[in-house]
Amino acid sequence: MKVIPIAKQAIQLSKKKRTKYCYQKLKMCKKCNRYSVLKEEECPTCGLTFVGIESIVHSIFRNRLFTEAIRILILVCIGIVAAPTVKTLYLSLITGVIFVSSYIILTVTFMKSEYFMVLKKLLRADFRKIQAGIQFDSNLAKEDVKAGKLAPAYDKLREIGDFIYSDQVKIRRVMVLNDIVLRRDMELELESLIPSSYDKDFVKYALEILKINRPLFTKKCIAYFIQYRDAIVRDFGIDSLIAVAGTALRMKLYIQEFSDFIEEFLEYFPKDRFLRLCNILYSNPDAKWGSLEEKAKRLVAIKYHYDPDFKRFVS
Ligand SMILES: [Zn+2]
């Protein structure tokens, strides 16, 4: 039976929501008592507007300040009422004023660290609730995938990926991306999606990225391809490894780091790639290239000695 490949969806991915800290994306529906990390402003269950974690922390902080201020005020009042003489009355009044002002000064001075203390306490206390909320978000993404709504599905999985670094989330994102027509102008990621073991879907995605956005193919990605090279050759052929070795020629540092790997595929590189390598080797004669330099020289002598582009490398 012939398997007909399903056509990829041509869609526009939205830009990622950026915050200084990851936790700032957390929000809560006060009615459903459920957290969410998605971009949506309203709760999908009840329609109520989400309250951001920072507002929750601020209100806890405000309430605490208010309670403490009332307590101090009561203490001062008791002091004044219970004062037997006018002198002690003044004394408790002055003590009260000093007490309140130092309380205000201390609170203002330590406001930021106090704020983070309250936040930490809240995150710890609501840990299970946050987990359940992210699970709910994750189910929404699953439903989107089932309904073929890939753009919102990817959007959700990307936000979830900021909180959960598991292979499962990474691969779910990659699988959605593999069903989309990828373009260079899209806000794509690669390094953050590398799983902890060999995964065919990830390699398929990485090879697509190699075609449209080479700079995303970083050192870590090249190292992943080297680590799982046997499986990759089995599933995607040797050309995929040659292409990855070719991308390592982008930077002098990468060439040094992966010189053995590059050396293996030297004769398979297209002329422009090999010329680029020769240029780098030639302009950095003092760098340590190992046997790569020798092998490149030999290849120039055998294959390119008549080529005018390689004239200056022929010794
Ligand atoms: Zn709700």
Coordinates of N, CA, C and O and ligand atoms in Angstrom, one line a residue, residues 29 31-32 34 43 45-48, ligand 1:
C29 N -7.4 31.9 37.1 CA -8.8 32.2 37.0 C -9.3 32.1 38.4 O -9.2 31.0 39.0
K31 N -12.3 32.2 39.5 CA -13.5 31.5 39.6 C -13.3 30.0 39.6 O -13.8 29.2 40.4
C32 N -12.5 29.6 38.6 CA -12.2 28.1 38.4 C -11.1 27.7 39.4 O -10.8 26.5 39.5
R34 N -7.9 28.0 38.9 CA -7.0 27.2 38.1 C -5.9 28.1 37.4 O -6.3 29.2 37.0
C43 N -10.3 33.0 30.7 CA -10.4 31.6 31.0 C -11.3 30.9 30.0 O -12.4 31.4 29.7
T45 N -12.8 28.2 30.2 CA -14.0 27.5 30.8 C -15.1 28.5 31.2 O -16.2 28.2 30.9
C46 N -14.7 29.6 31.9 CA -15.8 30.4 32.4 C -15.8 31.8 31.8 O -16.7 32.6 31.9
G47 N -14.8 32.1 31.0 CA -14.7 33.4 30.3 C -14.3 34.6 31.2 O -14.1 35.7 30.7
L48 N -14.0 34.3 32.4 CA -13.5 35.4 33.3 C -12.0 35.8 32.9 O -11.3 34.9 32.5
Ligands
ZN1 ZN -12.4 30.1 34.8

